[in-house]
């Protein structure tokens, strides 16, 4: 039986989604631990997006296979009882045998929140980058237009050299200004390692007039990480939704 | 010059609002520290509500007097820069000389959030009591009706014997059910020590059929703490607004 989970987490305390050797402090590792506790069997969890250390999720999707059948309600209750407080399961469903969270994902939405005013949001502070200065949203929107489309985003990633394709389609970038914050929502068919954080760092440099809106094309043309901006901190980033 | 602050805080790490001797870990103490840093002068801050250890605020109000004049914008910026991340100033205004946050407060609204479903709210977990079982909202609403009004709430407080009046007017109790939570909003002209938490504990006992709705009158009649329910945990409680 193939089960599909919808997962929320506050990534602050974790070394990211993906289990790594002995590191116990990953989201994947924590959930697998509780699944093992429930049935006594090793379970491998497949996540749709490998979020970095410190990155959050509102709608991560993952799946796992079990021989024995359990009701989704039972799994939901068990997981939420034994998982730490900063990992929550929103939904458990039975999925078709061939469903695979990562391979079947058609797209994702990531959100980056930047505090631009001097008023802090105390309760959501872990999900907001406290930039603390005004940004020129119009310039950022112009730059966003230049980043959209199907392009080679190698310059906007921290990937080591590899033969895999670094072409992705950035379908939409939506900007919103509210309560002393700027929210940037990125919709794409896939994202390279650190891509959203580097795109955001570059857009912040545009918004604070450290570079022109047009200059965001440089890293697209050269494919050189040096031509893009800084890597915005993990804390402001949230995986909002995975599309299938 | 008399300045009025609108304050938000996550009370998790603090020993409550009120400065106590050597305790550095109070909200009042933290803000006074930064005010002193700004002018070099000792400043006493008067808060409208003395929230307990672990209790939060969305709209605490406080005021302080300074000889020298500073612009509200400057004070706002300075405070938010030097205060810890879990204390935020929403607004700074000049107030009339005679304004006093506590003495002039006409009423307050406190909110208590109870998680009743098995789905967790990961991002707001510090502001929610993870009760984790269903509650009979109808019974709680019936009990709420019996608690409303101008009454002696001594039985619903952790006060030591004192000659001060323990009569308060509980003007309204509003219940809401949303996303696996019950929210209880209490509106009153004033609240005794632990009163909202004991009212909530008692209502939770009603909602889980450990006692009848009618039994909430017992502690009103006897004035005996023993006749009321348990003290619900601080973490679920937030001071939402102060009315003047």
Tab-separated table of C-alpha atoms in Angstrom:
chain	number	residue	atom	x	y	z
A	1	UNK	CA	0.000	0.000	0.000
A	2	UNK	CA	1.290	3.448	-0.999
A	3	UNK	CA	0.534	6.310	1.401
A	4	UNK	CA	0.788	10.000	0.609
A	5	UNK	CA	1.443	12.611	3.303
A	6	UNK	CA	0.893	16.355	3.324
A	7	UNK	CA	3.455	17.811	5.735
A	8	UNK	CA	4.053	21.123	7.487
A	9	UNK	CA	7.226	21.975	9.354
A	10	UNK	CA	9.145	24.743	11.000
A	11	UNK	CA	12.622	23.984	9.669
A	12	UNK	CA	14.485	26.166	12.186
A	13	UNK	CA	15.920	23.300	14.232
A	14	UNK	CA	16.618	20.907	11.357
A	15	UNK	CA	19.390	20.093	8.917
A	16	UNK	CA	16.852	20.130	6.116
A	17	UNK	CA	14.527	17.540	4.655
A	18	UNK	CA	16.904	14.864	3.494
A	19	UNK	CA	18.268	12.163	5.777
A	20	UNK	CA	22.080	12.201	5.702
A	21	UNK	CA	24.027	9.305	7.156
A	22	UNK	CA	24.025	9.630	10.917
A	23	UNK	CA	22.310	12.982	11.091
A	24	UNK	CA	19.191	12.498	13.136
A	25	UNK	CA	18.090	16.081	12.738
A	26	UNK	CA	16.349	15.910	9.396
A	27	UNK	CA	12.622	16.044	8.716
A	28	UNK	CA	12.728	12.876	6.635
A	29	UNK	CA	14.662	11.096	9.395
A	30	UNK	CA	12.204	12.162	12.106
A	31	UNK	CA	9.147	10.979	10.184
A	32	UNK	CA	10.792	7.686	9.189
A	33	UNK	CA	11.637	7.100	12.846
A	34	UNK	CA	7.985	7.414	13.890
A	35	UNK	CA	6.798	5.271	10.952
A	36	UNK	CA	9.243	2.582	12.052
A	37	UNK	CA	8.010	2.868	15.603
A	38	UNK	CA	4.447	2.326	14.398
A	39	UNK	CA	5.041	-0.950	12.559
A	40	UNK	CA	8.501	-2.106	13.603
A	41	UNK	CA	9.576	-2.046	9.952
A	42	UNK	CA	12.129	0.197	8.254
A	43	UNK	CA	10.260	2.617	5.997
A	44	UNK	CA	11.703	4.859	3.307
A	45	UNK	CA	9.972	8.163	2.773
A	46	UNK	CA	10.137	9.898	-0.633
A	47	UNK	CA	9.787	13.674	-0.408
A	48	UNK	CA	8.795	15.954	-3.287
A	49	UNK	CA	11.255	18.721	-2.412
A	50	UNK	CA	14.577	18.564	-0.600
A	51	UNK	CA	14.372	21.696	1.477
A	52	UNK	CA	17.645	23.044	2.921
A	53	UNK	CA	18.561	23.418	6.571
A	54	UNK	CA	16.343	26.054	8.164
A	55	UNK	CA	13.770	26.118	5.340
A	56	UNK	CA	10.100	25.577	6.229
A	57	UNK	CA	7.153	23.872	4.576
A	58	UNK	CA	3.433	24.545	4.517
A	59	UNK	CA	2.723	21.817	1.976
A	60	UNK	CA	5.543	19.322	1.536
A	61	UNK	CA	4.375	16.030	-0.012
A	62	UNK	CA	5.948	12.638	0.634
A	63	UNK	CA	5.002	8.986	0.140
A	64	UNK	CA	5.974	5.578	1.503
A	65	UNK	CA	5.078	1.954	0.895
A	66	UNK	CA	3.845	-0.503	3.501
A	67	UNK	CA	2.979	-4.144	3.200
A	68	UNK	CA	0.283	-3.996	5.796
A	69	UNK	CA	-2.743	-1.776	5.507
A	70	UNK	CA	-3.527	0.872	8.091
A	71	UNK	CA	-6.232	3.495	7.912
A	72	UNK	CA	-5.093	7.013	6.956
A	73	UNK	CA	-6.777	8.350	10.128
A	74	UNK	CA	-4.750	5.990	12.300
A	75	UNK	CA	-1.475	6.970	10.615
A	76	UNK	CA	-2.337	10.685	10.905
A	77	UNK	CA	-3.088	10.400	14.601
A	78	UNK	CA	-0.019	8.300	15.362
A	79	UNK	CA	2.383	10.550	13.487
A	80	UNK	CA	1.044	13.753	15.043
A	81	UNK	CA	1.228	12.220	18.480
A	82	UNK	CA	4.849	11.090	18.247
A	83	UNK	CA	6.415	13.668	15.945
A	84	UNK	CA	8.058	16.729	17.544
A	85	UNK	CA	5.933	19.863	17.785
A	86	UNK	CA	7.603	21.532	14.829
A	87	UNK	CA	6.614	18.795	12.364
A	88	UNK	CA	2.923	18.277	11.625
A	89	UNK	CA	1.035	15.997	9.266
A	90	UNK	CA	-1.917	17.776	7.649
A	91	UNK	CA	-3.305	14.853	5.686
A	92	UNK	CA	-2.749	11.140	4.989
A	93	UNK	CA	-4.210	9.513	1.870
A	94	UNK	CA	-3.927	6.212	0.059
A	95	UNK	CA	-2.206	6.761	-3.283
A	96	UNK	CA	-1.995	4.677	-6.435
A	97	UNK	CA	0.839	2.138	-6.425
A	98	UNK	CA	2.876	4.060	-8.973
A	99	UNK	CA	2.633	7.448	-7.273
A	100	UNK	CA	6.068	8.917	-6.397
A	101	UNK	CA	6.207	12.338	-4.714
A	102	UNK	CA	9.388	13.515	-6.374
A	103	UNK	CA	9.131	11.923	-9.780
A	104	UNK	CA	5.462	12.856	-10.269
A	105	UNK	CA	5.756	16.429	-9.050
A	106	UNK	CA	4.898	18.797	-11.915
A	107	UNK	CA	5.749	22.002	-10.128
A	108	UNK	CA	6.235	23.784	-6.843
A	109	UNK	CA	5.552	27.078	-5.204
A	110	UNK	CA	8.111	28.561	-2.815
A	111	UNK	CA	7.515	31.733	-0.803
A	112	UNK	CA	10.142	34.124	0.510
A	113	UNK	CA	9.151	36.685	3.179
A	114	UNK	CA	11.238	39.805	3.766
A	115	UNK	CA	10.618	42.255	6.586
A	116	UNK	CA	11.176	45.726	5.157
A	117	UNK	CA	9.622	47.963	7.814
A	118	UNK	CA	10.805	48.647	11.335
A	119	UNK	CA	7.765	46.909	12.834
A	120	UNK	CA	8.483	43.261	13.618
A	121	UNK	CA	6.129	40.321	13.297
A	122	UNK	CA	6.876	38.615	16.592
A	123	UNK	CA	4.818	35.471	16.060
A	124	UNK	CA	5.977	34.626	12.547
A	125	UNK	CA	9.562	35.779	13.014
A	126	UNK	CA	11.046	32.365	12.239
A	127	UNK	CA	9.544	32.494	8.743
A	128	UNK	CA	10.676	36.028	7.908
A	129	UNK	CA	14.081	37.415	6.935
A	130	UNK	CA	14.511	40.586	9.074
A	131	UNK	CA	16.012	42.777	6.364
A	132	UNK	CA	14.676	45.922	8.054
A	133	UNK	CA	14.988	48.478	5.248
A	134	UNK	CA	12.731	49.626	2.434
A	135	UNK	CA	12.988	47.945	-0.972
A	136	UNK	CA	12.075	49.336	-4.387
A	137	UNK	CA	9.318	46.916	-5.334
A	138	UNK	CA	8.900	48.333	-8.846
A	139	UNK	CA	12.550	47.608	-9.664
A	140	UNK	CA	12.216	44.109	-8.215
A	141	UNK	CA	9.146	43.461	-10.357
A	142	UNK	CA	11.022	44.591	-13.476
A	143	UNK	CA	13.871	42.237	-12.607
A	144	UNK	CA	11.381	39.442	-11.916
A	145	UNK	CA	10.032	39.773	-15.463
A	146	UNK	CA	13.551	39.204	-16.814
A	147	UNK	CA	14.014	36.039	-14.769
A	148	UNK	CA	10.793	34.346	-15.822
A	149	UNK	CA	10.688	31.648	-18.461
A	150	UNK	CA	12.498	28.460	-19.405
A	151	UNK	CA	16.178	29.172	-18.838
A	152	UNK	CA	19.482	27.759	-17.706
A	153	UNK	CA	19.622	28.753	-14.041
A	154	UNK	CA	23.092	27.349	-13.323
A	155	UNK	CA	24.345	30.825	-12.358
A	156	UNK	CA	21.509	30.991	-9.829
A	157	UNK	CA	22.478	27.845	-7.986
A	158	UNK	CA	25.176	26.533	-5.663
A	159	UNK	CA	25.550	23.343	-7.667
A	160	UNK	CA	28.943	21.845	-8.237
A	161	UNK	CA	29.728	21.108	-11.899
A	162	UNK	CA	27.597	18.258	-13.140
A	163	UNK	CA	26.309	16.920	-16.397
A	164	UNK	CA	22.675	17.142	-15.327
A	165	UNK	CA	20.547	19.757	-16.991
A	166	UNK	CA	20.255	23.048	-15.118
A	167	UNK	CA	17.419	24.280	-17.315
A	168	UNK	CA	14.214	25.004	-15.388
A	169	UNK	CA	11.021	26.847	-16.151
A	170	UNK	CA	10.281	29.687	-13.750
A	171	UNK	CA	6.632	30.106	-14.626
A	172	UNK	CA	5.701	32.992	-12.399
A	173	UNK	CA	7.117	35.329	-9.756
A	174	UNK	CA	4.477	37.136	-7.720
A	175	UNK	CA	5.289	40.042	-5.449
A	176	UNK	CA	3.115	41.267	-2.610
A	177	UNK	CA	3.610	44.049	-0.106
A	178	UNK	CA	1.773	43.730	3.204
A	179	UNK	CA	2.225	44.867	6.810
A	180	UNK	CA	5.823	45.935	6.412
A	181	UNK	CA	6.785	42.806	4.488
A	182	UNK	CA	7.458	41.826	0.899
A	183	UNK	CA	6.400	38.333	-0.112
A	184	UNK	CA	7.858	36.773	-3.236
A	185	UNK	CA	6.110	33.648	-4.546
A	186	UNK	CA	8.037	31.569	-7.080
A	187	UNK	CA	6.198	29.065	-9.274
A	188	UNK	CA	8.311	26.678	-11.307
A	189	UNK	CA	8.583	23.156	-12.655
A	190	UNK	CA	11.631	22.572	-10.469
A	191	UNK	CA	14.301	24.452	-8.581
A	192	UNK	CA	18.069	23.909	-8.390
A	193	UNK	CA	20.047	23.763	-5.155
A	194	UNK	CA	19.765	27.193	-3.418
A	195	UNK	CA	18.068	28.660	-6.489
A	196	UNK	CA	15.197	30.410	-4.713
A	197	UNK	CA	17.502	31.886	-2.078
A	198	UNK	CA	19.959	33.206	-4.683
A	199	UNK	CA	17.145	34.605	-6.851
A	200	UNK	CA	15.817	36.331	-3.733
A	201	UNK	CA	19.227	37.683	-2.693
A	202	UNK	CA	19.670	39.088	-6.199
A	203	UNK	CA	16.195	40.668	-6.144
A	204	UNK	CA	16.951	42.220	-2.749
A	205	UNK	CA	20.110	43.774	-4.223
A	206	UNK	CA	17.972	45.179	-7.037
A	207	UNK	CA	15.406	46.475	-4.548
A	208	UNK	CA	18.082	48.236	-2.514
A	209	UNK	CA	19.681	49.720	-5.655
A	210	UNK	CA	22.949	47.848	-5.269
A	211	UNK	CA	22.452	46.621	-8.822
A	212	UNK	CA	20.132	47.371	-11.729
A	213	UNK	CA	17.066	45.336	-12.600
A	214	UNK	CA	18.672	44.537	-15.971
A	215	UNK	CA	21.765	43.059	-14.322
A	216	UNK	CA	19.813	39.970	-13.257
A	217	UNK	CA	20.293	38.738	-16.850
A	218	UNK	CA	24.079	38.528	-16.387
A	219	UNK	CA	24.057	35.262	-14.425
A	220	UNK	CA	21.533	33.772	-16.872
A	221	UNK	CA	23.871	34.520	-19.769
A	222	UNK	CA	27.186	33.639	-18.142
A	223	UNK	CA	25.958	30.755	-15.994
A	224	UNK	CA	28.376	32.077	-13.406
A	225	UNK	CA	27.338	32.143	-9.737
A	226	UNK	CA	29.544	35.238	-9.270
A	227	UNK	CA	27.204	37.270	-11.454
A	228	UNK	CA	24.205	36.622	-9.196
A	229	UNK	CA	23.514	38.171	-5.799
A	230	UNK	CA	23.934	36.864	-2.269
A	231	UNK	CA	22.175	33.772	-0.946
A	232	UNK	CA	19.243	35.043	1.136
A	233	UNK	CA	18.975	33.329	4.548
A	234	UNK	CA	17.085	30.042	4.793
A	235	UNK	CA	14.724	31.274	7.494
A	236	UNK	CA	12.647	33.426	5.108
A	237	UNK	CA	11.894	30.530	2.771
A	238	UNK	CA	8.868	28.210	2.803
A	239	UNK	CA	7.814	25.432	0.428
A	240	UNK	CA	4.150	26.360	0.013
A	241	UNK	CA	2.771	23.740	-2.351
A	242	UNK	CA	3.673	20.890	-4.654
A	243	UNK	CA	1.674	20.429	-7.858
A	244	UNK	CA	1.038	17.067	-9.481
B	1	UNK	CA	6.460	63.876	27.568
B	2	UNK	CA	4.235	60.801	27.927
B	3	UNK	CA	4.675	58.053	25.321
B	4	UNK	CA	2.283	55.210	24.643
B	5	UNK	CA	3.409	51.879	23.195
B	6	UNK	CA	1.465	49.115	21.474
B	7	UNK	CA	3.380	45.895	22.118
B	8	UNK	CA	3.386	42.347	20.766
B	9	UNK	CA	5.265	39.483	22.376
B	10	UNK	CA	5.751	35.763	22.365
B	11	UNK	CA	5.812	35.129	26.109
B	12	UNK	CA	7.303	31.621	25.874
B	13	UNK	CA	10.773	32.556	27.157
B	14	UNK	CA	9.679	35.095	29.762
B	15	UNK	CA	8.674	35.221	33.412
B	16	UNK	CA	5.699	37.355	32.451
B	17	UNK	CA	5.193	41.075	31.970
B	18	UNK	CA	6.085	42.475	35.354
B	19	UNK	CA	9.655	43.225	36.415
B	20	UNK	CA	10.452	41.372	39.641
B	21	UNK	CA	13.539	42.260	41.618
B	22	UNK	CA	16.540	40.752	39.916
B	23	UNK	CA	14.647	38.842	37.271
B	24	UNK	CA	15.889	40.050	33.927
B	25	UNK	CA	13.548	37.813	32.013
B	26	UNK	CA	10.403	39.921	32.033
B	27	UNK	CA	8.896	41.853	29.137
B	28	UNK	CA	8.714	45.054	31.160
B	29	UNK	CA	12.362	44.635	32.210
B	30	UNK	CA	13.553	44.068	28.636
B	31	UNK	CA	11.798	47.148	27.272
B	32	UNK	CA	12.940	49.344	30.172
B	33	UNK	CA	16.505	48.183	29.511
B	34	UNK	CA	16.385	49.371	25.897
B	35	UNK	CA	14.673	52.649	26.857
B	36	UNK	CA	17.481	53.285	29.326
B	37	UNK	CA	20.047	52.475	26.688
B	38	UNK	CA	18.466	55.046	24.385
B	39	UNK	CA	18.630	58.013	26.757
B	40	UNK	CA	20.886	56.908	29.596
B	41	UNK	CA	18.027	57.551	32.040
B	42	UNK	CA	16.127	55.057	34.165
B	43	UNK	CA	12.605	54.745	32.763
B	44	UNK	CA	9.588	53.143	34.386
B	45	UNK	CA	7.131	51.497	32.063
B	46	UNK	CA	3.462	51.146	33.079
B	47	UNK	CA	1.711	48.189	31.451
B	48	UNK	CA	-2.053	47.781	31.071
B	49	UNK	CA	-2.099	44.059	31.856
B	50	UNK	CA	0.287	41.967	33.931
B	51	UNK	CA	0.452	38.853	31.826
B	52	UNK	CA	1.771	35.688	33.516
B	53	UNK	CA	4.866	33.723	32.604
B	54	UNK	CA	4.400	32.147	29.182
B	55	UNK	CA	1.392	34.281	28.202
B	56	UNK	CA	1.546	36.221	24.917
B	57	UNK	CA	0.307	39.582	23.716
B	58	UNK	CA	-0.936	40.876	20.388
B	59	UNK	CA	-1.912	44.263	21.780
B	60	UNK	CA	-0.400	45.051	25.172
B	61	UNK	CA	-0.370	48.797	25.939
B	62	UNK	CA	2.199	50.558	28.108
B	63	UNK	CA	3.351	54.128	28.725
B	64	UNK	CA	6.378	55.957	30.098
B	65	UNK	CA	7.441	59.530	30.805
B	66	UNK	CA	10.548	61.237	29.481
B	67	UNK	CA	11.860	64.726	30.072
B	68	UNK	CA	13.338	65.031	26.637
B	69	UNK	CA	11.300	64.811	23.476
B	70	UNK	CA	12.008	62.194	20.827
B	71	UNK	CA	9.953	61.442	17.766
B	72	UNK	CA	7.686	58.376	17.970
B	73	UNK	CA	9.311	57.052	14.762
B	74	UNK	CA	12.762	57.243	16.319
B	75	UNK	CA	11.627	55.421	19.468
B	76	UNK	CA	9.862	52.746	17.400
B	77	UNK	CA	12.934	52.105	15.282
B	78	UNK	CA	15.322	52.064	18.237
B	79	UNK	CA	13.195	49.697	20.315
B	80	UNK	CA	12.632	47.235	17.474
B	81	UNK	CA	16.314	47.229	16.657
B	82	UNK	CA	17.522	46.469	20.187
B	83	UNK	CA	14.686	44.391	21.631
B	84	UNK	CA	14.917	40.590	21.319
B	85	UNK	CA	13.105	39.013	18.389
B	86	UNK	CA	10.188	37.851	20.497
B	87	UNK	CA	9.212	41.346	21.625
B	88	UNK	CA	7.973	43.807	19.007
B	89	UNK	CA	6.667	47.360	19.184
B	90	UNK	CA	3.756	47.910	16.799
B	91	UNK	CA	3.206	51.596	17.437
B	92	UNK	CA	4.555	54.547	19.431
B	93	UNK	CA	2.388	57.625	20.062
B	94	UNK	CA	2.549	60.750	22.180
B	95	UNK	CA	-0.135	60.586	24.863
B	96	UNK	CA	-1.706	63.213	27.072
B	97	UNK	CA	0.190	63.885	30.297
B	98	UNK	CA	-2.418	62.176	32.446
B	99	UNK	CA	-2.684	58.980	30.407
B	100	UNK	CA	-1.865	55.845	32.430
B	101	UNK	CA	-2.105	52.435	30.701
B	102	UNK	CA	-3.323	50.507	33.693
B	103	UNK	CA	-5.483	53.075	35.465
B	104	UNK	CA	-7.201	54.270	32.276
B	105	UNK	CA	-7.855	50.820	30.814
B	106	UNK	CA	-11.618	50.287	30.544
B	107	UNK	CA	-11.476	46.681	29.433
B	108	UNK	CA	-9.461	43.911	27.855
B	109	UNK	CA	-9.853	41.039	25.478
B	110	UNK	CA	-7.975	37.792	26.117
B	111	UNK	CA	-7.971	34.863	23.708
B	112	UNK	CA	-7.425	31.213	24.567
B	113	UNK	CA	-6.665	28.749	21.734
B	114	UNK	CA	-7.208	25.007	22.204
B	115	UNK	CA	-6.178	22.395	19.660
B	116	UNK	CA	-8.944	19.796	19.586
B	117	UNK	CA	-8.140	17.860	16.412
B	118	UNK	CA	-5.231	15.551	15.685
B	119	UNK	CA	-3.835	17.941	13.051
B	120	UNK	CA	-1.227	20.274	14.533
B	121	UNK	CA	-0.618	23.908	13.665
B	122	UNK	CA	3.162	23.824	13.459
B	123	UNK	CA	3.767	27.542	13.000
B	124	UNK	CA	1.496	28.823	15.744
B	125	UNK	CA	2.155	25.984	18.187
B	126	UNK	CA	3.507	28.296	20.892
B	127	UNK	CA	0.158	30.080	21.080
B	128	UNK	CA	-2.024	26.958	21.224
B	129	UNK	CA	-2.720	24.501	24.025
B	130	UNK	CA	-2.366	21.027	22.432
B	131	UNK	CA	-5.366	19.421	24.113
B	132	UNK	CA	-5.784	16.956	21.238
B	133	UNK	CA	-9.321	15.695	21.851
B	134	UNK	CA	-12.782	16.809	20.773
B	135	UNK	CA	-14.768	19.178	22.998
B	136	UNK	CA	-18.528	19.640	23.218
B	137	UNK	CA	-18.779	23.257	22.102
B	138	UNK	CA	-22.530	23.473	22.781
B	139	UNK	CA	-22.018	22.556	26.442
B	140	UNK	CA	-19.173	25.060	26.712
B	141	UNK	CA	-21.357	27.792	25.259
B	142	UNK	CA	-24.096	27.012	27.787
B	143	UNK	CA	-21.548	27.228	30.598
B	144	UNK	CA	-20.196	30.473	29.128
B	145	UNK	CA	-23.660	32.048	29.399
B	146	UNK	CA	-23.700	31.242	33.129
B	147	UNK	CA	-20.318	32.888	33.699
B	148	UNK	CA	-21.121	36.174	31.995
B	149	UNK	CA	-22.047	39.284	33.935
B	150	UNK	CA	-20.866	41.274	36.917
B	151	UNK	CA	-19.885	38.719	39.526
B	152	UNK	CA	-17.478	37.866	42.309
B	153	UNK	CA	-14.839	35.767	40.534
B	154	UNK	CA	-12.748	34.978	43.612
B	155	UNK	CA	-13.320	31.241	43.099
B	156	UNK	CA	-11.946	31.642	39.574
B	157	UNK	CA	-8.632	33.098	40.657
B	158	UNK	CA	-5.406	32.062	42.364
B	159	UNK	CA	-5.464	35.129	44.605
B	160	UNK	CA	-4.422	34.869	48.195
B	161	UNK	CA	-6.963	36.281	50.640
B	162	UNK	CA	-7.101	40.033	50.343
B	163	UNK	CA	-9.481	42.849	51.109
B	164	UNK	CA	-9.527	44.091	47.520
B	165	UNK	CA	-12.704	43.563	45.560
B	166	UNK	CA	-12.803	40.432	43.432
B	167	UNK	CA	-15.912	41.551	41.564
B	168	UNK	CA	-15.405	41.875	37.809
B	169	UNK	CA	-17.688	42.215	34.824
B	170	UNK	CA	-17.227	39.493	32.245
B	171	UNK	CA	-19.023	41.222	29.389
B	172	UNK	CA	-18.770	38.599	26.700
B	173	UNK	CA	-17.364	35.146	25.983
B	174	UNK	CA	-17.143	34.303	22.299
B	175	UNK	CA	-16.471	30.802	21.045
B	176	UNK	CA	-15.179	29.936	17.594
B	177	UNK	CA	-14.320	26.616	16.009
B	178	UNK	CA	-11.812	26.651	13.151
B	179	UNK	CA	-9.223	24.319	11.629
B	180	UNK	CA	-9.244	21.828	14.479
B	181	UNK	CA	-9.103	24.517	17.145
B	182	UNK	CA	-11.487	26.176	19.569
B	183	UNK	CA	-10.864	29.859	20.272
B	184	UNK	CA	-12.402	31.443	23.350
B	185	UNK	CA	-12.381	35.255	23.487
B	186	UNK	CA	-13.052	36.828	26.873
B	187	UNK	CA	-14.099	40.483	27.095
B	188	UNK	CA	-14.159	42.061	30.533
B	189	UNK	CA	-13.507	45.215	32.508
B	190	UNK	CA	-10.678	43.469	34.337
B	191	UNK	CA	-9.380	40.009	35.153
B	192	UNK	CA	-8.084	38.553	38.426
B	193	UNK	CA	-4.832	36.627	38.748
B	194	UNK	CA	-5.099	33.419	36.617
B	195	UNK	CA	-8.799	34.086	36.034
B	196	UNK	CA	-8.829	33.485	32.279
B	197	UNK	CA	-6.802	30.301	32.602
B	198	UNK	CA	-9.063	28.901	35.340
B	199	UNK	CA	-12.216	29.861	33.432
B	200	UNK	CA	-10.754	28.078	30.412
B	201	UNK	CA	-9.740	24.985	32.394
B	202	UNK	CA	-13.266	24.805	33.787
B	203	UNK	CA	-14.814	25.197	30.323
B	204	UNK	CA	-12.537	22.450	28.987
B	205	UNK	CA	-13.801	20.145	31.760
B	206	UNK	CA	-17.349	20.989	30.704
B	207	UNK	CA	-16.485	20.376	27.030
B	208	UNK	CA	-15.018	16.967	27.841
B	209	UNK	CA	-18.012	16.043	30.037
B	210	UNK	CA	-16.016	15.822	33.239
B	211	UNK	CA	-18.514	18.241	34.742
B	212	UNK	CA	-21.862	19.731	33.781
B	213	UNK	CA	-22.323	23.166	32.252
B	214	UNK	CA	-24.385	24.155	35.291
B	215	UNK	CA	-21.559	23.283	37.685
B	216	UNK	CA	-19.608	26.366	36.623
B	217	UNK	CA	-21.912	28.326	38.972
B	218	UNK	CA	-20.545	26.507	42.019
B	219	UNK	CA	-17.313	28.487	42.266
B	220	UNK	CA	-19.222	31.736	41.673
B	221	UNK	CA	-21.476	30.977	44.621
B	222	UNK	CA	-18.904	29.508	47.014
B	223	UNK	CA	-15.974	31.709	46.021
B	224	UNK	CA	-13.892	28.607	46.511
B	225	UNK	CA	-11.070	27.838	44.067
B	226	UNK	CA	-11.680	24.112	44.685
B	227	UNK	CA	-15.049	24.334	42.979
B	228	UNK	CA	-13.525	25.566	39.712
B	229	UNK	CA	-11.595	23.524	37.158
B	230	UNK	CA	-7.884	23.207	36.446
B	231	UNK	CA	-5.668	26.109	35.419
B	232	UNK	CA	-5.230	25.819	31.654
B	233	UNK	CA	-1.579	26.195	30.537
B	234	UNK	CA	-0.206	29.693	29.928
B	235	UNK	CA	0.903	28.963	26.382
B	236	UNK	CA	-2.634	29.025	24.936
B	237	UNK	CA	-3.366	32.510	26.265
B	238	UNK	CA	-2.912	35.844	24.477
B	239	UNK	CA	-3.789	39.390	25.531
B	240	UNK	CA	-5.449	40.561	22.315
B	241	UNK	CA	-6.482	44.134	23.024
B	242	UNK	CA	-6.815	46.765	25.715
B	243	UNK	CA	-9.755	49.184	25.549
B	244	UNK	CA	-9.606	52.766	26.815
